[in-house]
Short mmCIF file of C-alpha atoms and ligand atoms in Angstrom, two decimals:
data_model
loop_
_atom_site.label_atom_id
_atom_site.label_comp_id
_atom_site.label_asym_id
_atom_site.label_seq_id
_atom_site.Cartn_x
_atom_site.Cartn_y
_atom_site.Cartn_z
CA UNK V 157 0.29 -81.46 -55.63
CA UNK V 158 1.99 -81.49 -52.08
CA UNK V 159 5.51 -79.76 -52.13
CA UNK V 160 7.37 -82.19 -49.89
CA UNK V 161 11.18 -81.91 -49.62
CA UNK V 162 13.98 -84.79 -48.22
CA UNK V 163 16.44 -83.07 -46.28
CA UNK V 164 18.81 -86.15 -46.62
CA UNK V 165 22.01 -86.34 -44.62
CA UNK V 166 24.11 -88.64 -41.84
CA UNK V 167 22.34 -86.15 -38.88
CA UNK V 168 25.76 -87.90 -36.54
CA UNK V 169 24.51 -85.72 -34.84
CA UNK V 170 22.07 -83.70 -35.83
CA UNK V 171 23.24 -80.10 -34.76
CA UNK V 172 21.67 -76.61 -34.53
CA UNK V 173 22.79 -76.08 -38.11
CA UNK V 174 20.64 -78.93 -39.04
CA UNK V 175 17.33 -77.75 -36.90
CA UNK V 176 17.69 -74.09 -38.87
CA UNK V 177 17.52 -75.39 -42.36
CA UNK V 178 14.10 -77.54 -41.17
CA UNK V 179 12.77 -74.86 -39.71
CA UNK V 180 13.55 -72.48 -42.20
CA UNK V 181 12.63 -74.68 -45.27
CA UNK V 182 9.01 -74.96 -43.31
CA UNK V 183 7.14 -72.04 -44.85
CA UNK V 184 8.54 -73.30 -48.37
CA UNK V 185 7.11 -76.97 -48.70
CA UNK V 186 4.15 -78.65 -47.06
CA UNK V 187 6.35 -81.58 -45.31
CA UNK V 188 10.03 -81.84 -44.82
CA UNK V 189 11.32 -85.35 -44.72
CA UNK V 190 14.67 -85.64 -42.41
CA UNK V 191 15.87 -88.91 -44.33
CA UNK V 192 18.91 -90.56 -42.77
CA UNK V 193 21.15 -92.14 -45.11
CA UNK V 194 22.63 -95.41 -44.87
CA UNK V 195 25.68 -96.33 -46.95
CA UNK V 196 27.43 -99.54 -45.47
CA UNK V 197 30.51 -98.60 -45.95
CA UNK V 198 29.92 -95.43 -44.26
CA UNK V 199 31.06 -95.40 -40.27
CA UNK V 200 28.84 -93.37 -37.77
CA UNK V 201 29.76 -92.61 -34.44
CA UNK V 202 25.58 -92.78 -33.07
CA UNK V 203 23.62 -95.74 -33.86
CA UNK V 204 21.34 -95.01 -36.41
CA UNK V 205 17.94 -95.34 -33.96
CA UNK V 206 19.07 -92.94 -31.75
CA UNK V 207 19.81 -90.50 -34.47
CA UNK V 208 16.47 -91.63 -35.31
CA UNK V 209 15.30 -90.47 -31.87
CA UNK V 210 16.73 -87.76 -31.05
CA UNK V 211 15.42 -85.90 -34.51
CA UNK V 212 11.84 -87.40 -33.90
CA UNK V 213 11.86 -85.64 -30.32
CA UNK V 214 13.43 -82.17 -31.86
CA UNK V 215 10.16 -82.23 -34.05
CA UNK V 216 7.50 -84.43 -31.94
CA UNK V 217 5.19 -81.65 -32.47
CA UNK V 218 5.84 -80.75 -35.99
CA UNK V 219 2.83 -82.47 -38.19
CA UNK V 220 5.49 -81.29 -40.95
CA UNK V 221 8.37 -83.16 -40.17
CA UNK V 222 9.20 -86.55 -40.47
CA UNK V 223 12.12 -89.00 -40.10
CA UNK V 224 12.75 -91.60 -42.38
CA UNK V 225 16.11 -93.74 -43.12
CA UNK V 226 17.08 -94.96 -46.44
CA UNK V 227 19.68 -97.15 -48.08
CA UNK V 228 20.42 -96.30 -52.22
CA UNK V 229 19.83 -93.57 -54.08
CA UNK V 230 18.55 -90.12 -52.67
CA UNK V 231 16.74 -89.45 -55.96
CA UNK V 232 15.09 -92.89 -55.92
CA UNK V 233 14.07 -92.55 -52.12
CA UNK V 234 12.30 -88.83 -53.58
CA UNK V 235 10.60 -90.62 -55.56
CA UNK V 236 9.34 -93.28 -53.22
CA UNK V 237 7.95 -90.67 -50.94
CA UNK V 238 6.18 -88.60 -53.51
CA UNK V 239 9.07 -85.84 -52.96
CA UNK V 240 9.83 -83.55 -55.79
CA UNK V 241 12.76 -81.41 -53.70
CA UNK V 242 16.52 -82.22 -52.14
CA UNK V 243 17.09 -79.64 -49.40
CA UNK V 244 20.86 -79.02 -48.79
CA UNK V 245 22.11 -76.31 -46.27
CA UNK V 246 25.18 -74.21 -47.20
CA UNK V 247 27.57 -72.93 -44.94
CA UNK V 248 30.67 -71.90 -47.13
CA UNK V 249 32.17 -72.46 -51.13
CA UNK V 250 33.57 -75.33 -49.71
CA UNK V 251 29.92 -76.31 -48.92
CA UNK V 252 29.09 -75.58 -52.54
CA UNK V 253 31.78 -76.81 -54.73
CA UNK V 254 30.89 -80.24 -52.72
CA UNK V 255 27.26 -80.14 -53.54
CA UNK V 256 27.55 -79.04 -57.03
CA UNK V 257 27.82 -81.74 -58.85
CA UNK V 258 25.78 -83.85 -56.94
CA UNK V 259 22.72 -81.90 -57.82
CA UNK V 260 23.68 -82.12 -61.07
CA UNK V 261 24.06 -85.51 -61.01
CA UNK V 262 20.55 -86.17 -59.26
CA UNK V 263 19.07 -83.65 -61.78
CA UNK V 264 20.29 -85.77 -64.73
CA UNK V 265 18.63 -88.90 -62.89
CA UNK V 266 15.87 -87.37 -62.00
CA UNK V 267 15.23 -83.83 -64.45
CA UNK V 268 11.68 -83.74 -61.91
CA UNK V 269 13.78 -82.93 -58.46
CA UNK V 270 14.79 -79.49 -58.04
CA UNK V 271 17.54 -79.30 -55.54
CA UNK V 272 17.08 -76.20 -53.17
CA UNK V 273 19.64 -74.81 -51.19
CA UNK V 274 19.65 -72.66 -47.79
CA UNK V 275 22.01 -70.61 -46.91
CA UNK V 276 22.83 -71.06 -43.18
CA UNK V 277 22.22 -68.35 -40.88
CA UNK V 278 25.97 -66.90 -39.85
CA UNK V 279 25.97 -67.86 -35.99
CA UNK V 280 25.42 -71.27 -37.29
CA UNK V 281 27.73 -71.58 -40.37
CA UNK V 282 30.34 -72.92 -37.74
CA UNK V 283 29.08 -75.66 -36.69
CA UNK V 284 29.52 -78.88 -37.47
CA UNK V 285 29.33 -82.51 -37.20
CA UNK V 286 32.33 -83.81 -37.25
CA UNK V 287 33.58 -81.26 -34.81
CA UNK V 288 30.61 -81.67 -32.10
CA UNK V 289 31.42 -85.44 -32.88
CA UNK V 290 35.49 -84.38 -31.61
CA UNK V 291 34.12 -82.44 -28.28
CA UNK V 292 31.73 -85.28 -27.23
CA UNK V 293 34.38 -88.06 -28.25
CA UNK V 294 36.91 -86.18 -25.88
CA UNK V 295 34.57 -85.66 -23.04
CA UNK V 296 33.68 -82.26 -23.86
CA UNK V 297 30.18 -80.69 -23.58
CA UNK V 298 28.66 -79.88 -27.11
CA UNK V 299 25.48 -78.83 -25.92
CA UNK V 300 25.33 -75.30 -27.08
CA UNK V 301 25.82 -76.58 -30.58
CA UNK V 302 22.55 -79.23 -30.40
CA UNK V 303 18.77 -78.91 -29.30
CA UNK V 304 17.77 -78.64 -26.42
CA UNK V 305 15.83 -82.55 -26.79
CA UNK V 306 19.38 -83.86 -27.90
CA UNK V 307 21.17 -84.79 -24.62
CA UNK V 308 24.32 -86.64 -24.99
P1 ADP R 692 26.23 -85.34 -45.14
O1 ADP R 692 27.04 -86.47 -44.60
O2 ADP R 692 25.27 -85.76 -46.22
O3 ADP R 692 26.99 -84.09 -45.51
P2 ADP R 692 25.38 -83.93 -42.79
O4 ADP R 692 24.55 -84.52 -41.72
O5 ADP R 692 26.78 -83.58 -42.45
O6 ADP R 692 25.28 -84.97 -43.95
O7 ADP R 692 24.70 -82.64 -43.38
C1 ADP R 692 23.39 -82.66 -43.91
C2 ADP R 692 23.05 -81.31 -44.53
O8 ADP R 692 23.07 -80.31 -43.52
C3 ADP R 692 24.04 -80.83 -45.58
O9 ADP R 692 23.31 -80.15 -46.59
C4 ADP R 692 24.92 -79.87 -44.85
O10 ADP R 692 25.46 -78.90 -45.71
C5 ADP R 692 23.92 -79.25 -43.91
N1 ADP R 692 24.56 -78.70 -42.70
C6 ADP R 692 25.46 -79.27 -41.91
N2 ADP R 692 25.84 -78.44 -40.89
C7 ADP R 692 25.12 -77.31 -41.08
C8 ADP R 692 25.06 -76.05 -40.39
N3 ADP R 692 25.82 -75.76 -39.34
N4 ADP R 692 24.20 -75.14 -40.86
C9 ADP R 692 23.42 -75.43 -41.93
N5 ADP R 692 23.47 -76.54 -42.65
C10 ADP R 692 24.29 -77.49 -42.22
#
């Protein structure tokens, strides 16, 4: 059986943080699914096909990486693409406490997903969505914090 993981998250936008759990997750599973969530009542700053985009050129030549979006469960999405693993990336307690309970939650659901967790390397730990969202919002330049292929 294939060992393919969902890394699912918002990606708004997807950050170096984000690129070093998919690469690092690589030699664990045999494909890594980037799965963007949707949740209507959710606001995001980047349209959701240029999220899209941007991760599809970050891995255009990784056979192991895909990106998918997905509205609903993240355990029901798993099991839609054959995925028996949640990857989550951890950057403090804070990080934890949050994710906790959700993978107990999704283990009740689903007792067939294990939930596997990376601990970020520590040059990345501070980075951060929301806060690369705050630079570009103010007209600052948040490219040290994103891939190279991500130009905003
Ligand atoms: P969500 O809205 O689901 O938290 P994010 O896009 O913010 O989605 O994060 C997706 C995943 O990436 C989460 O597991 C989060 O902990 C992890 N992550 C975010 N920033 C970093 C970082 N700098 N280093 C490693 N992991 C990160």
């Amino acid at each position: 059986m294939k060992r393919i993981a969902v890394f699912p998250g918002s990606f708004d936008p997807f950050t170096l943080g984000h690129d070093d759990i998919v690469k690092r997750a690589l030699p664990l599973f045999d494909h890594v699914i980037i799965a963007i969530g949707v949740n209507a009542s959710k606001k995001y700053h980047f349209p959701l096909e240029l999220r899209m985009e941007w991760i599809g050129k970050v891995f255009a030549t990784e056979e192991k990486v895909s990106v998918k979006k997905y509205e609903g469960l993240t355990v029901d999405f798993c099991r839609g693409n054959g995925a028996n693993f949640i990857l989550r990336g951890l950057r403090s307690n804070v990080d934890f406490e949050f994710e906790k309970p959700i993978a107990h939650m999704n283990t009740a659901m689903a007792n067939e997903i294990e939930t596997v967790f990376l601990v970020t390397s520590p040059e990345l730990s501070g980075i951060n969505s929301t806060i690369v969202r705050d630079i570009i919002k103010n007209g600052g330049n948040a490219s040290q914090f994103l891939p190279k292929e991500i130009e905003i």
